[in-house]
PDB file of C-alpha atoms (C1' of nucleotides) in Angstrom:
ATOM      1  CA  UNK A  73      15.486 -32.333  -5.716  1.00 61.00           C
ATOM      2  CA  UNK A  74      16.626 -29.016  -3.703  1.00 86.00           C
ATOM      3  CA  UNK A  75      14.002 -26.850  -2.875  1.00 92.00           C
ATOM      4  CA  UNK A  76      12.487 -24.716  -0.230  1.00 93.00           C
ATOM      5  CA  UNK A  77      11.000 -27.679   1.336  1.00 90.00           C
ATOM      6  CA  UNK A  78      13.935 -29.835   0.036  1.00 89.00           C
ATOM      7  CA  UNK A  79      16.590 -27.749   2.277  1.00 91.00           C
ATOM      8  CA  UNK A  80      14.186 -27.772   5.218  1.00 92.00           C
ATOM      9  CA  UNK A  81      14.287 -31.229   5.378  1.00 88.00           C
ATOM     10  CA  UNK A  82      17.790 -31.855   4.888  1.00 89.00           C
ATOM     11  CA  UNK A  83      18.637 -29.428   7.940  1.00 92.00           C
ATOM     12  CA  UNK A  84      16.017 -30.424   9.956  1.00 90.00           C
ATOM     13  CA  UNK A  85      17.802 -34.245   9.397  1.00 89.00           C
ATOM     14  CA  UNK A  86      21.082 -33.522   9.889  1.00 92.00           C
ATOM     15  CA  UNK A  87      20.552 -30.819  13.316  1.00 93.00           C
ATOM     16  CA  UNK A  88      18.966 -34.357  14.413  1.00 91.00           C
ATOM     17  CA  UNK A  89      21.925 -35.196  13.989  1.00 92.00           C
ATOM     18  CA  UNK A  90      24.682 -33.011  15.067  1.00 95.00           C
ATOM     19  CA  UNK A  91      22.858 -30.694  16.763  1.00 97.00           C
ATOM     20  CA  UNK A  92      25.269 -29.693  20.423  1.00 98.00           C
ATOM     21  CA  UNK A  93      27.437 -31.956  18.919  1.00 98.00           C
ATOM     22  CA  UNK A  94      31.218 -31.627  18.438  1.00 98.00           C
ATOM     23  CA  UNK A  95      33.361 -32.105  15.437  1.00 98.00           C
ATOM     24  CA  UNK A  96      35.796 -34.435  16.091  1.00 98.00           C
ATOM     25  CA  UNK A  97      37.573 -34.169  11.780  1.00 97.00           C
ATOM     26  CA  UNK A  98      36.054 -32.805   8.781  1.00 97.00           C
ATOM     27  CA  UNK A  99      38.008 -33.647   5.666  1.00 96.00           C
ATOM     28  CA  UNK A 100      37.080 -30.630   2.508  1.00 97.00           C
ATOM     29  CA  UNK A 101      38.067 -33.323  -0.063  1.00 96.00           C
ATOM     30  CA  UNK A 102      37.322 -30.734  -3.016  1.00 94.00           C
ATOM     31  CA  UNK A 103      35.873 -27.027  -2.599  1.00 96.00           C
ATOM     32  CA  UNK A 104      36.204 -25.643  -6.225  1.00 95.00           C
ATOM     33  CA  UNK A 105      32.310 -25.863  -6.351  1.00 95.00           C
ATOM     34  CA  UNK A 106      30.190 -23.496  -7.347  1.00 93.00           C
ATOM     35  CA  UNK A 107      31.732 -21.458  -5.850  1.00 94.00           C
ATOM     36  CA  UNK A 108      34.736 -21.362  -4.535  1.00 94.00           C
ATOM     37  CA  UNK A 109      34.934 -22.935  -0.368  1.00 96.00           C
ATOM     38  CA  UNK A 110      37.126 -20.888   2.033  1.00 96.00           C
ATOM     39  CA  UNK A 111      40.734 -23.574   1.551  1.00 94.00           C
ATOM     40  CA  UNK A 112      40.838 -24.139   5.049  1.00 96.00           C
ATOM     41  CA  UNK A 113      37.548 -24.512   5.313  1.00 97.00           C
ATOM     42  CA  UNK A 114      37.746 -28.128   7.396  1.00 98.00           C
ATOM     43  CA  UNK A 115      40.335 -27.193   9.630  1.00 98.00           C
ATOM     44  CA  UNK A 116      37.910 -24.137  11.299  1.00 98.00           C
ATOM     45  CA  UNK A 117      35.277 -26.933  11.470  1.00 98.00           C
ATOM     46  CA  UNK A 118      37.255 -29.389  13.207  1.00 98.00           C
ATOM     47  CA  UNK A 119      37.302 -28.941  16.569  1.00 98.00           C
ATOM     48  CA  UNK A 120      33.532 -26.941  17.024  1.00 98.00           C
ATOM     49  CA  UNK A 121      30.698 -27.391  18.406  1.00 98.00           C
ATOM     50  CA  UNK A 122      27.597 -27.336  16.051  1.00 98.00           C
ATOM     51  CA  UNK A 123      24.434 -24.767  18.014  1.00 98.00           C
ATOM     52  CA  UNK A 124      21.643 -24.538  16.041  1.00 97.00           C
ATOM     53  CA  UNK A 125      21.026 -24.279  12.047  1.00 97.00           C
ATOM     54  CA  UNK A 126      18.226 -21.835  10.430  1.00 97.00           C
ATOM     55  CA  UNK A 127      17.245 -21.743   6.856  1.00 96.00           C
ATOM     56  CA  UNK A 128      16.752 -19.172   4.633  1.00 96.00           C
ATOM     57  CA  UNK A 129      15.118 -19.389   0.452  1.00 96.00           C
ATOM     58  CA  UNK A 130      17.208 -22.423  -0.565  1.00 95.00           C
ATOM     59  CA  UNK A 131      20.347 -22.019   1.818  1.00 96.00           C
ATOM     60  CA  UNK A 132      21.123 -22.827   5.424  1.00 96.00           C
ATOM     61  CA  UNK A 133      23.060 -21.985   7.876  1.00 97.00           C
ATOM     62  CA  UNK A 134      25.391 -24.711  10.362  1.00 98.00           C
ATOM     63  CA  UNK A 135      26.739 -22.553  13.540  1.00 98.00           C
ATOM     64  CA  UNK A 136      29.540 -22.988  16.319  1.00 98.00           C
ATOM     65  CA  UNK A 137      30.548 -21.984  18.957  1.00 98.00           C
ATOM     66  CA  UNK A 138      32.722 -19.668  17.257  1.00 98.00           C
ATOM     67  CA  UNK A 139      30.356 -17.238  15.854  1.00 97.00           C
ATOM     68  CA  UNK A 140      30.465 -18.821  12.653  1.00 97.00           C
ATOM     69  CA  UNK A 141      28.582 -20.086  10.215  1.00 97.00           C
ATOM     70  CA  UNK A 142      28.605 -22.618   7.749  1.00 98.00           C
ATOM     71  CA  UNK A 143      26.682 -21.914   4.412  1.00 97.00           C
ATOM     72  CA  UNK A 144      25.508 -24.321   2.308  1.00 96.00           C
ATOM     73  CA  UNK A 145      23.555 -24.723  -0.962  1.00 95.00           C
ATOM     74  CA  UNK A 146      22.714 -27.602  -2.222  1.00 93.00           C
ATOM     75  CA  UNK A 147      22.596 -26.254  -6.025  1.00 93.00           C
ATOM     76  CA  UNK A 148      20.616 -28.262  -8.932  1.00 92.00           C
ATOM     77  CA  UNK A 149      22.177 -31.682  -7.678  1.00 90.00           C
ATOM     78  CA  UNK A 150      23.237 -31.236  -3.635  1.00 90.00           C
ATOM     79  CA  UNK A 151      22.160 -33.652  -1.028  1.00 88.00           C
ATOM     80  CA  UNK A 152      24.087 -34.635   2.378  1.00 90.00           C
ATOM     81  CA  UNK A 153      24.340 -38.145   3.832  1.00 88.00           C
ATOM     82  CA  UNK A 154      24.420 -39.718   7.261  1.00 87.00           C
ATOM     83  CA  UNK A 155      25.663 -42.714   8.692  1.00 84.00           C
ATOM     84  CA  UNK A 156      27.942 -43.926  11.205  1.00 82.00           C
ATOM     85  CA  UNK A 157      31.729 -43.400  10.836  1.00 82.00           C
ATOM     86  CA  UNK A 158      33.272 -46.606   8.658  1.00 79.00           C
ATOM     87  CA  UNK A 159      29.658 -47.842   7.849  1.00 73.00           C
ATOM     88  CA  UNK A 160      29.161 -45.225   4.243  1.00 66.00           C
ATOM     89  CA  UNK A 161      29.195 -46.034   0.939  1.00 67.00           C
ATOM     90  CA  UNK A 162      28.992 -43.607  -1.116  1.00 65.00           C
ATOM     91  CA  UNK A 163      32.031 -41.768  -1.775  1.00 73.00           C
ATOM     92  CA  UNK A 164      32.177 -40.532  -5.319  1.00 88.00           C
ATOM     93  CA  UNK A 165      31.657 -36.578  -5.744  1.00 93.00           C
ATOM     94  CA  UNK A 166      31.677 -35.889  -1.961  1.00 94.00           C
ATOM     95  CA  UNK A 167      33.269 -32.949  -1.552  1.00 96.00           C
ATOM     96  CA  UNK A 168      33.176 -32.197   2.160  1.00 97.00           C
ATOM     97  CA  UNK A 169      32.769 -35.031   4.848  1.00 96.00           C
ATOM     98  CA  UNK A 170      32.213 -34.067   8.988  1.00 96.00           C
ATOM     99  CA  UNK A 171      32.210 -36.684  11.801  1.00 96.00           C
ATOM    100  CA  UNK A 172      31.079 -36.106  14.439  1.00 97.00           C
ATOM    101  CA  UNK A 173      31.364 -36.821  18.580  1.00 96.00           C
ATOM    102  CA  UNK A 174      28.430 -40.099  18.773  1.00 94.00           C
ATOM    103  CA  UNK A 175      29.835 -42.561  15.952  1.00 93.00           C
ATOM    104  CA  UNK A 176      28.441 -40.051  13.584  1.00 92.00           C
ATOM    105  CA  UNK A 177      29.468 -39.240   9.773  1.00 92.00           C
ATOM    106  CA  UNK A 178      27.384 -36.698   7.805  1.00 93.00           C
ATOM    107  CA  UNK A 179      29.213 -36.264   3.859  1.00 92.00           C
ATOM    108  CA  UNK A 180      27.994 -33.839   1.546  1.00 94.00           C
ATOM    109  CA  UNK A 181      27.514 -34.854  -2.251  1.00 91.00           C
ATOM    110  CA  UNK A 182      27.456 -32.279  -5.277  1.00 92.00           C
ATOM    111  CA  UNK A 183      27.844 -34.177  -8.779  1.00 92.00           C
ATOM    112  CA  UNK A 184      27.436 -31.214 -10.843  1.00 93.00           C
ATOM    113  CA  UNK A 185      28.965 -28.897  -7.992  1.00 94.00           C
ATOM    114  CA  UNK A 186      26.334 -26.049  -8.408  1.00 94.00           C
ATOM    115  CA  UNK A 187      26.028 -26.339  -5.044  1.00 95.00           C
ATOM    116  CA  UNK A 188      28.098 -23.737  -2.846  1.00 96.00           C
ATOM    117  CA  UNK A 189      29.719 -23.965   0.785  1.00 97.00           C
ATOM    118  CA  UNK A 190      31.472 -21.013   2.539  1.00 96.00           C
ATOM    119  CA  UNK A 191      31.887 -19.245   5.770  1.00 96.00           C
ATOM    120  CA  UNK A 192      30.280 -16.407   7.302  1.00 95.00           C
ATOM    121  CA  UNK A 193      30.252 -14.813  10.658  1.00 96.00           C
ATOM    122  CA  UNK A 194      27.034 -16.202  11.810  1.00 95.00           C
ATOM    123  CA  UNK A 195      25.807 -12.595  13.258  1.00 93.00           C
ATOM    124  CA  UNK A 196      26.276 -11.177  10.048  1.00 91.00           C
ATOM    125  CA  UNK A 197      24.452 -14.343   7.558  1.00 90.00           C
ATOM    126  CA  UNK A 198      21.527 -12.377   6.365  1.00 91.00           C
ATOM    127  CA  UNK A 199      24.538 -10.254   5.063  1.00 91.00           C
ATOM    128  CA  UNK A 200      25.912 -12.692   2.594  1.00 92.00           C
ATOM    129  CA  UNK A 201      26.098 -11.619  -0.975  1.00 91.00           C
ATOM    130  CA  UNK A 202      24.573 -14.608  -2.178  1.00 92.00           C
ATOM    131  CA  UNK A 203      21.842 -13.769   0.354  1.00 94.00           C
ATOM    132  CA  UNK A 204      21.719  -9.641   0.617  1.00 92.00           C
ATOM    133  CA  UNK A 205      19.333  -9.937  -3.106  1.00 92.00           C
ATOM    134  CA  UNK A 206      16.809 -12.623  -0.972  1.00 94.00           C
ATOM    135  CA  UNK A 207      12.985 -11.479  -1.333  1.00 95.00           C
ATOM    136  CA  UNK A 208      10.637 -12.544   1.511  1.00 96.00           C
ATOM    137  CA  UNK A 209      10.746 -16.189   3.061  1.00 96.00           C
ATOM    138  CA  UNK A 210       7.025 -17.582   1.568  1.00 97.00           C
ATOM    139  CA  UNK A 211       5.880 -18.973   4.411  1.00 97.00           C
ATOM    140  CA  UNK A 212       6.746 -15.427   6.375  1.00 97.00           C
ATOM    141  CA  UNK A 213       3.619 -12.781   6.763  1.00 97.00           C
ATOM    142  CA  UNK A 214       6.184 -10.700   5.131  1.00 95.00           C
ATOM    143  CA  UNK A 215       5.147 -12.664   1.799  1.00 96.00           C
ATOM    144  CA  UNK A 216       1.585 -11.488   1.842  1.00 97.00           C
ATOM    145  CA  UNK A 217      -1.056  -9.851  -0.724  1.00 97.00           C
ATOM    146  CA  UNK A 218       0.055  -6.971  -0.631  1.00 96.00           C
ATOM    147  CA  UNK A 219       4.215  -7.552  -0.675  1.00 96.00           C
ATOM    148  CA  UNK A 220       3.549  -9.920  -3.655  1.00 96.00           C
ATOM    149  CA  UNK A 221       1.528  -7.664  -5.643  1.00 96.00           C
ATOM    150  CA  UNK A 222       3.856  -4.769  -5.060  1.00 95.00           C
ATOM    151  CA  UNK A 223       6.015  -6.823  -6.472  1.00 95.00           C
ATOM    152  CA  UNK A 224       4.820  -7.840  -9.479  1.00 96.00           C
ATOM    153  CA  UNK A 225       3.530  -4.656 -10.576  1.00 94.00           C
ATOM    154  CA  UNK A 226       4.381  -3.298 -14.191  1.00 92.00           C
ATOM    155  CA  UNK A 227       6.172  -7.249 -14.826  1.00 94.00           C
ATOM    156  CA  UNK A 228       6.092  -7.938 -18.400  1.00 93.00           C
ATOM    157  CA  UNK A 229       7.926 -11.767 -17.487  1.00 94.00           C
ATOM    158  CA  UNK A 230       6.019 -14.634 -17.391  1.00 95.00           C
ATOM    159  CA  UNK A 231       4.351 -15.566 -13.692  1.00 96.00           C
ATOM    160  CA  UNK A 232       6.570 -18.377 -13.771  1.00 96.00           C
ATOM    161  CA  UNK A 233       9.134 -16.746 -14.975  1.00 96.00           C
ATOM    162  CA  UNK A 234       9.018 -14.616 -11.343  1.00 96.00           C
ATOM    163  CA  UNK A 235       8.029 -16.488  -9.521  1.00 97.00           C
ATOM    164  CA  UNK A 236      11.414 -17.843 -10.167  1.00 96.00           C
ATOM    165  CA  UNK A 237      13.694 -14.967  -9.502  1.00 96.00           C
ATOM    166  CA  UNK A 238      14.531 -15.239  -5.765  1.00 95.00           C
ATOM    167  CA  UNK A 239      13.808 -11.365  -5.404  1.00 95.00           C
ATOM    168  CA  UNK A 240      10.240 -11.456  -5.626  1.00 96.00           C
ATOM    169  CA  UNK A 241      10.073 -14.550  -3.178  1.00 96.00           C
ATOM    170  CA  UNK A 242      12.673 -16.713  -1.893  1.00 96.00           C
ATOM    171  CA  UNK A 243      12.102 -20.111  -2.024  1.00 95.00           C
ATOM    172  CA  UNK A 244      10.764 -21.981  -5.193  1.00 95.00           C
ATOM    173  CA  UNK A 245      11.873 -23.426  -7.935  1.00 94.00           C
ATOM    174  CA  UNK A 246      10.760 -25.281 -10.622  1.00 94.00           C
ATOM    175  CA  UNK A 247       8.930 -27.801  -9.061  1.00 92.00           C
ATOM    176  CA  UNK A 248       7.088 -25.557  -6.927  1.00 94.00           C
ATOM    177  CA  UNK A 249       5.906 -22.810  -8.917  1.00 96.00           C
ATOM    178  CA  UNK A 250       3.749 -25.302 -11.607  1.00 95.00           C
ATOM    179  CA  UNK A 251       2.297 -26.875  -8.419  1.00 94.00           C
ATOM    180  CA  UNK A 252       1.480 -23.165  -6.602  1.00 96.00           C
ATOM    181  CA  UNK A 253      -0.036 -21.302 -10.297  1.00 97.00           C
ATOM    182  CA  UNK A 254      -1.897 -25.854 -10.627  1.00 96.00           C
ATOM    183  CA  UNK A 255      -3.428 -24.872  -7.568  1.00 96.00           C
ATOM    184  CA  UNK A 256      -4.223 -20.721  -7.503  1.00 97.00           C
ATOM    185  CA  UNK A 257      -5.552 -21.700 -11.000  1.00 96.00           C
ATOM    186  CA  UNK A 258      -3.138 -19.195 -12.927  1.00 97.00           C
ATOM    187  CA  UNK A 259      -1.873 -19.608 -16.400  1.00 96.00           C
ATOM    188  CA  UNK A 260       2.320 -19.853 -16.375  1.00 96.00           C
ATOM    189  CA  UNK A 261       2.164 -18.277 -19.323  1.00 95.00           C
ATOM    190  CA  UNK A 262       0.139 -14.431 -17.805  1.00 96.00           C
ATOM    191  CA  UNK A 263       2.179 -12.244 -17.358  1.00 95.00           C
ATOM    192  CA  UNK A 264       3.718 -11.112 -14.071  1.00 96.00           C
ATOM    193  CA  UNK A 265       2.136  -7.772 -13.642  1.00 95.00           C
ATOM    194  CA  UNK A 266      -1.256  -8.715 -14.923  1.00 96.00           C
ATOM    195  CA  UNK A 267      -1.347 -11.218 -11.646  1.00 96.00           C
ATOM    196  CA  UNK A 268      -0.976  -8.904  -8.895  1.00 93.00           C
ATOM    197  CA  UNK A 269      -4.614  -7.830  -7.559  1.00 93.00           C
ATOM    198  CA  UNK A 270      -6.900 -10.246  -7.137  1.00 95.00           C
ATOM    199  CA  UNK A 271      -4.529 -13.350  -8.353  1.00 96.00           C
ATOM    200  CA  UNK A 272      -1.925 -12.328  -6.267  1.00 97.00           C
ATOM    201  CA  UNK A 273      -4.966 -12.282  -3.159  1.00 96.00           C
ATOM    202  CA  UNK A 274      -5.443 -16.529  -4.141  1.00 97.00           C
ATOM    203  CA  UNK A 275      -1.320 -17.385  -5.315  1.00 97.00           C
ATOM    204  CA  UNK A 276      -0.164 -16.107  -1.682  1.00 97.00           C
ATOM    205  CA  UNK A 277      -1.749 -19.272   0.143  1.00 97.00           C
ATOM    206  CA  UNK A 278      -1.550 -21.554  -2.624  1.00 97.00           C
ATOM    207  CA  UNK A 279       2.700 -21.266  -2.321  1.00 97.00           C
ATOM    208  CA  UNK A 280       1.728 -21.468   1.433  1.00 97.00           C
ATOM    209  CA  UNK A 281      -0.345 -24.476   1.246  1.00 96.00           C
ATOM    210  CA  UNK A 282       2.075 -26.128  -1.352  1.00 94.00           C
ATOM    211  CA  UNK A 283       5.664 -25.627  -0.128  1.00 94.00           C
ATOM    212  CA  UNK A 284       3.743 -26.287   3.607  1.00 93.00           C
ATOM    213  CA  UNK A 285       2.441 -30.501   2.097  1.00 90.00           C
ATOM    214  CA  UNK A 286       5.773 -30.317   0.859  1.00 89.00           C
ATOM    215  CA  UNK A 287       7.491 -30.716   3.922  1.00 89.00           C
ATOM    216  CA  UNK A 288       5.017 -32.199   5.719  1.00 85.00           C
ATOM    217  CA  UNK A 289       6.133 -35.405   3.334  1.00 81.00           C
ATOM    218  CA  UNK A 290       9.405 -35.258   3.856  1.00 76.00           C
ATOM    219  CA  UNK A 291       9.259 -34.582   7.682  1.00 62.00           C
ATOM    220  CA  UNK A 292       6.994 -37.336   7.961  1.00 57.00           C
ATOM    221  CA  UNK A 293       9.617 -39.817   5.349  1.00 52.00           C
ATOM    222  CA  UNK A 294      13.284 -38.349   7.421  1.00 45.00           C
ATOM    223  CA  UNK A 295      11.744 -40.376   9.954  1.00 43.00           C
ATOM    224  CA  UNK A 296      12.291 -44.004   6.984  1.00 39.00           C
ATOM    225  CA  UNK A 297      15.751 -41.694   6.497  1.00 39.00           C
ATOM    226  CA  UNK A 298      17.424 -41.630   9.835  1.00 38.00           C
ATOM    227  CA  UNK A 299      19.615 -45.121   9.674  1.00 37.00           C
ATOM    228  CA  UNK A 300      22.788 -45.922   8.107  1.00 36.00           C
ATOM    229  CA  UNK A 301      24.216 -45.367   4.415  1.00 44.00           C
ATOM    230  CA  UNK A 302      20.809 -42.807   4.775  1.00 50.00           C
ATOM    231  CA  UNK A 303      20.653 -40.324   2.097  1.00 54.00           C
ATOM    232  CA  UNK A 304      18.232 -36.865   3.356  1.00 53.00           C
ATOM    233  CA  UNK A 305      15.930 -34.944   0.982  1.00 46.00           C
ATOM    234  CA  UNK A 306      15.549 -37.119  -1.578  1.00 45.00           C
ATOM    235  CA  UNK A 307      11.647 -38.793  -0.455  1.00 50.00           C
ATOM    236  CA  UNK A 308       9.109 -40.238  -2.982  1.00 55.00           C
ATOM    237  CA  UNK A 309       6.506 -36.942  -3.559  1.00 65.00           C
ATOM    238  CA  UNK A 310       2.691 -36.821  -5.093  1.00 75.00           C
ATOM    239  CA  UNK A 311       3.061 -33.860  -7.556  1.00 88.00           C
ATOM    240  CA  UNK A 312      -0.446 -32.452  -9.139  1.00 91.00           C
ATOM    241  CA  UNK A 313       1.162 -31.348 -12.306  1.00 92.00           C
ATOM    242  CA  UNK A 314       4.892 -31.583 -12.584  1.00 91.00           C
ATOM    243  CA  UNK A 315       6.485 -34.264 -14.511  1.00 89.00           C
ATOM    244  CA  UNK A 316       3.136 -35.239 -15.107  1.00 90.00           C
ATOM    245  CA  UNK A 317       3.369 -34.297 -19.194  1.00 91.00           C
ATOM    246  CA  UNK A 318      -0.284 -36.489 -21.387  1.00 89.00           C
ATOM    247  CA  UNK A 319      -2.140 -37.965 -17.188  1.00 90.00           C
ATOM    248  CA  UNK A 320      -5.374 -36.033 -17.264  1.00 89.00           C
ATOM    249  CA  UNK A 321      -6.406 -33.045 -14.541  1.00 85.00           C
ATOM    250  CA  UNK A 322      -7.906 -34.485 -11.625  1.00 80.00           C
ATOM    251  CA  UNK A 323      -9.832 -31.945 -11.111  1.00 80.00           C
ATOM    252  CA  UNK A 324     -11.369 -31.565 -15.159  1.00 80.00           C
ATOM    253  CA  UNK A 325     -14.145 -33.930 -16.588  1.00 75.00           C
ATOM    254  CA  UNK A 326     -11.558 -35.638 -18.626  1.00 76.00           C
ATOM    255  CA  UNK A 327     -11.666 -34.853 -22.974  1.00 76.00           C
ATOM    256  CA  UNK A 328     -12.086 -33.255 -24.954  1.00 78.00           C
ATOM    257  CA  UNK A 329     -13.319 -30.849 -22.734  1.00 79.00           C
ATOM    258  CA  UNK A 330     -10.005 -30.972 -21.053  1.00 83.00           C
ATOM    259  CA  UNK A 331      -6.805 -32.856 -22.826  1.00 82.00           C
ATOM    260  CA  UNK A 332      -4.819 -33.365 -19.741  1.00 89.00           C
ATOM    261  CA  UNK A 333      -0.972 -31.851 -18.820  1.00 92.00           C
ATOM    262  CA  UNK A 334       0.583 -29.603 -20.653  1.00 92.00           C
ATOM    263  CA  UNK A 335       4.308 -29.254 -20.767  1.00 92.00           C
ATOM    264  CA  UNK A 336       5.810 -25.526 -22.220  1.00 93.00           C
ATOM    265  CA  UNK A 337       9.057 -24.945 -21.777  1.00 92.00           C
ATOM    266  CA  UNK A 338       9.707 -20.837 -20.573  1.00 93.00           C
ATOM    267  CA  UNK A 339      13.769 -19.538 -20.346  1.00 91.00           C
ATOM    268  CA  UNK A 340      14.572 -22.514 -20.962  1.00 90.00           C
ATOM    269  CA  UNK A 341      12.431 -24.269 -18.077  1.00 93.00           C
ATOM    270  CA  UNK A 342       9.450 -26.694 -18.225  1.00 94.00           C
ATOM    271  CA  UNK A 343       6.207 -25.407 -16.590  1.00 95.00           C
ATOM    272  CA  UNK A 344       3.469 -27.654 -16.262  1.00 94.00           C
ATOM    273  CA  UNK A 345      -0.388 -27.008 -16.396  1.00 95.00           C
ATOM    274  CA  UNK A 346      -3.597 -27.350 -17.471  1.00 94.00           C
ATOM    275  CA  UNK A 347      -4.870 -25.355 -19.456  1.00 92.00           C
ATOM    276  CA  UNK A 348      -8.488 -24.992 -19.258  1.00 92.00           C
ATOM    277  CA  UNK A 349      -8.570 -24.461 -14.613  1.00 93.00           C
ATOM    278  CA  UNK A 350      -5.324 -22.570 -15.302  1.00 95.00           C
ATOM    279  CA  UNK A 351      -6.326 -19.183 -17.173  1.00 94.00           C
TER     280      UNK A 351
ATOM    281  C1'  DC B1058      16.461  -1.120 -17.187  1.00 67.79           C
ATOM    282  C1'  DA B1059      14.410  -5.644 -18.369  1.00 67.79           C
ATOM    283  C1'  DA B1060      13.632  -9.431 -19.915  1.00 67.79           C
ATOM    284  C1'  DG B1061      16.221 -13.794 -22.009  1.00 67.79           C
ATOM    285  C1'  DA B1062      20.269 -16.639 -23.459  1.00 67.79           C
ATOM    286  C1'  DA B1063      24.575 -18.629 -21.767  1.00 67.79           C
ATOM    287  C1'  DT B1064      26.528 -21.014 -18.820  1.00 67.79           C
ATOM    288  C1'  DC B1065      28.288 -23.477 -14.785  1.00 67.79           C
ATOM    289  C1'  DC B1066      28.995 -29.321 -14.308  1.00 67.79           C
ATOM    290  C1'  DT B1067      27.718 -34.750 -14.199  1.00 67.79           C
ATOM    291  C1'  DG B1068      24.157 -38.228 -14.425  1.00 67.79           C
ATOM    292  C1'  DT B1069      20.622 -40.817 -16.585  1.00 67.79           C
ATOM    293  C1'  DC B1070      17.319 -41.610 -19.852  1.00 67.79           C
ATOM    294  C1'  DA B1071      15.849 -42.303 -24.386  1.00 67.79           C
ATOM    295  C1'  DG B1072      15.971 -43.220 -29.348  1.00 67.79           C
ATOM    296  C1'  DC B1073      18.790 -45.745 -32.533  1.00 67.79           C
TER     297       DC B1073
ATOM    298  C1'  DT C1279      26.647 -53.618 -24.940  1.00 67.79           C
ATOM    299  C1'  DG C1280      27.373 -49.132 -26.962  1.00 67.79           C
ATOM    300  C1'  DC C1281      27.499 -44.309 -28.070  1.00 67.79           C
ATOM    301  C1'  DT C1282      24.894 -40.005 -28.618  1.00 67.79           C
ATOM    302  C1'  DG C1283      22.111 -36.132 -27.423  1.00 67.79           C
ATOM    303  C1'  DA C1284      18.427 -34.035 -24.898  1.00 67.79           C
ATOM    304  C1'  DC C1285      17.487 -33.217 -20.309  1.00 67.79           C
ATOM    305  C1'  DA C1286      17.484 -32.599 -15.671  1.00 67.79           C
ATOM    306  C1'  DG C1287      15.335 -29.817  -9.020  1.00 67.79           C
ATOM    307  C1'  DG C1288      20.243 -23.207  -9.675  1.00 67.79           C
ATOM    308  C1'  DA C1289      21.790 -19.128 -10.328  1.00 67.79           C
ATOM    309  C1'  DT C1290      24.750 -16.151 -11.480  1.00 67.79           C
ATOM    310  C1'  DT C1291      26.709 -13.502 -15.660  1.00 67.79           C
ATOM    311  C1'  DC C1292      26.782 -11.585 -20.169  1.00 67.79           C
ATOM    312  C1'  DT C1293      23.440 -10.196 -24.282  1.00 67.79           C
ATOM    313  C1'  DT C1294      19.342  -8.624 -26.960  1.00 67.79           C
TER     314       DT C1294
END
DNA sequence: CAAGAATCCTGTCAGC
DNA sequence: TGCTGACAGGATTCTT
């Protein structure tokens, strides 16, 4: 479930397991992901010390001591498994394996191969072509009512679609857009242009709160995953509307006034909302 | 130019 | 049990 909070959670788990350690062995099993991985990636990683991690939107960087960074995007189905060397049980679709000091073994698994791996100069991380057009980080001060209003002004697309546009705000995905619009009481069908202004003032803190809560939930559940064969980034999370079609809306009086949570399709993707609470 | 559709790929699940 | 079709957390590229 890789939206921003999941990427952050995965990265923190990897950081705890790998930061400061030297990569003793790396294997690229297949590099034909969303974009081709560098063919010599494994050789470039082997022998390097991992100095730190940094996230940007749904991407993160594993920084190395030779001034290069491994760029990672999880796509739709990407995940990382952390295990002691020799104790890993999952091997299908494991495209990259990293073994490090301390008997650590990390596997990048991505069945759909919508994710990507690349090697980039650490100083140029943000100029990578995949990151160059990204909008503001939603949890930074650069993302505020003024900047969001400016990005939405004049847009005739539904706000749901606009928030999925990574040039408007970078890191939201299908789940947290529904959650944030519910929290801000804005209909996913409302045209983005009409959200600029007062509604954007509500939407910004709603987005920040939803993402922050999800990161906290991931961080707290992460402890359970730091164990042999642990899988990072998948954890139980209670969403208010996502995946809850037909269920009662927690803040509405119920039938007949409110029919509960509705699912509609916008730009080919599901949106969940309460037609009473969200206008 | 903006907005919507098609596309990449595999796994899972509901329905028959 | 096995088959089929719909659908899935993303983001680029192609059409209208």
